[in-house]
């Protein structure tokens, strides 16, 4: 796990060291253990290292291979690298390190761009081929590791976060199409767009090759099929298959590390099941971590009553962190500084504060993100399945934060556009190889929407503290298995039926049978008191008014009644909070009245 950066000059000039250093400075928190630079004429690479595998200097990056003329910067973990290493040794390759970075380098030398199809893990990397004078970029199938880039007639730059590209200089005019996505899909802007016209991101499961003349070629190397197997399976067979696939995914993410790996234990089904399966895999001395906040009259601020029994059953070394609500607002701007893109999920700051505590004890953790999307845990999925009409008409009212007409009332006329989000979602839902409408929905969620919501959130908030988060529920082999499963086996039992069957007897029934919970952050969920004043100050600030992004009548209506039913989205997000968070993110990253 690391921070990577690179530049390819397209105008005949040389990369400037100060530009690379500015980019690496913005990546320092992702990789506190080592900084490395490489330059070869028109190309420059930079790296900030978080040492997880092969802790020696032999695994420092950028890593060069004199025999092949290849140099790599890599962020992530390859869980099948020992097997690939043995195969490459058999093909005549030699190694000077014992980690996964050099395995990617040799795999590229052996199999070229198709090497990514052999990698099992989370990754974003760049390889400079000195002989061919070509830059090759790749991102993992599920988009777990981020990869941003900017391109002009003079240069091509890439980095692990958007902040690094901002430091190098980009066009920061807002992209109206991306803004429409952001305002409609809970702040999700699907790749390749970002809110800024001058920054793009490599889509998951894609590679990008750029020659010294600037010619680029993008290739998709993996797609997810959501069709039933030729030979039907019984419920018991599905349960056994999921159990085994998840056990393997969890064991991989424990074994492939030269440092201890803990677990973020929320008190829900998903993370509790991870603890149980880690114990099944023979893990001992496991560290688990839980965060809680102060209660509100309507809601408890912690899930300790559920996480404690799991930790006790498996005798983990359990750490509980209680955070006062006052600290949430005080440190919110700090968390926003670490967001590559604005994130409206209220638990982003919770992950940030939790990761800060956890990083004092371990450098890597497993986390339960992805289970709800992969196994159908959210309440809107069965409602969509029961709805009537065209695919987009079944999806839109149950998921979109606002319809197109409300979007036009939300923003200033300069940001008006067509209903691009409905068109985008309709096109994605219509892609082939999905048996039913709900298969289309779940595939869209797990391959696209999740990437720029919980997955990005966990990466940004943990890597801000030099903490690697591993997500076994997004193991692509497990995802492929789940995508082929009949939806009724997911939706039964209030959602995630098969996972609940796997968990039965392994974790307390109280955890399995409780209503689905969400990471509680009461200080932000209820827009009142200090939280309301914080949001009002942001939206009434001079910087916000001068930016001219929002329609003031719309803002004033939300401020007048932030807890009215019309102030909440279809999935119960608060619209005032959404506007305030975006404004705060813009102020923190572009300047203005910093809060």
Coordinates of C-alpha atoms in Angstrom, one line a residue, residues 55 229 236 292 338 344 434 442 460 494 534:
X55 CA 10.0 -4.8 4.7
X229 CA -24.6 -21.5 -14.0
X236 CA -27.1 -25.8 0.5
X292 CA -18.5 4.6 19.1
X338 CA -8.1 13.6 2.9
X344 CA -21.4 12.7 1.7
X434 CA -27.5 -10.3 -16.7
X442 CA -26.5 -5.5 -8.3
X460 CA -9.0 7.5 1.6
X494 CA -34.2 -9.5 5.3
X534 CA -21.8 24.5 10.9

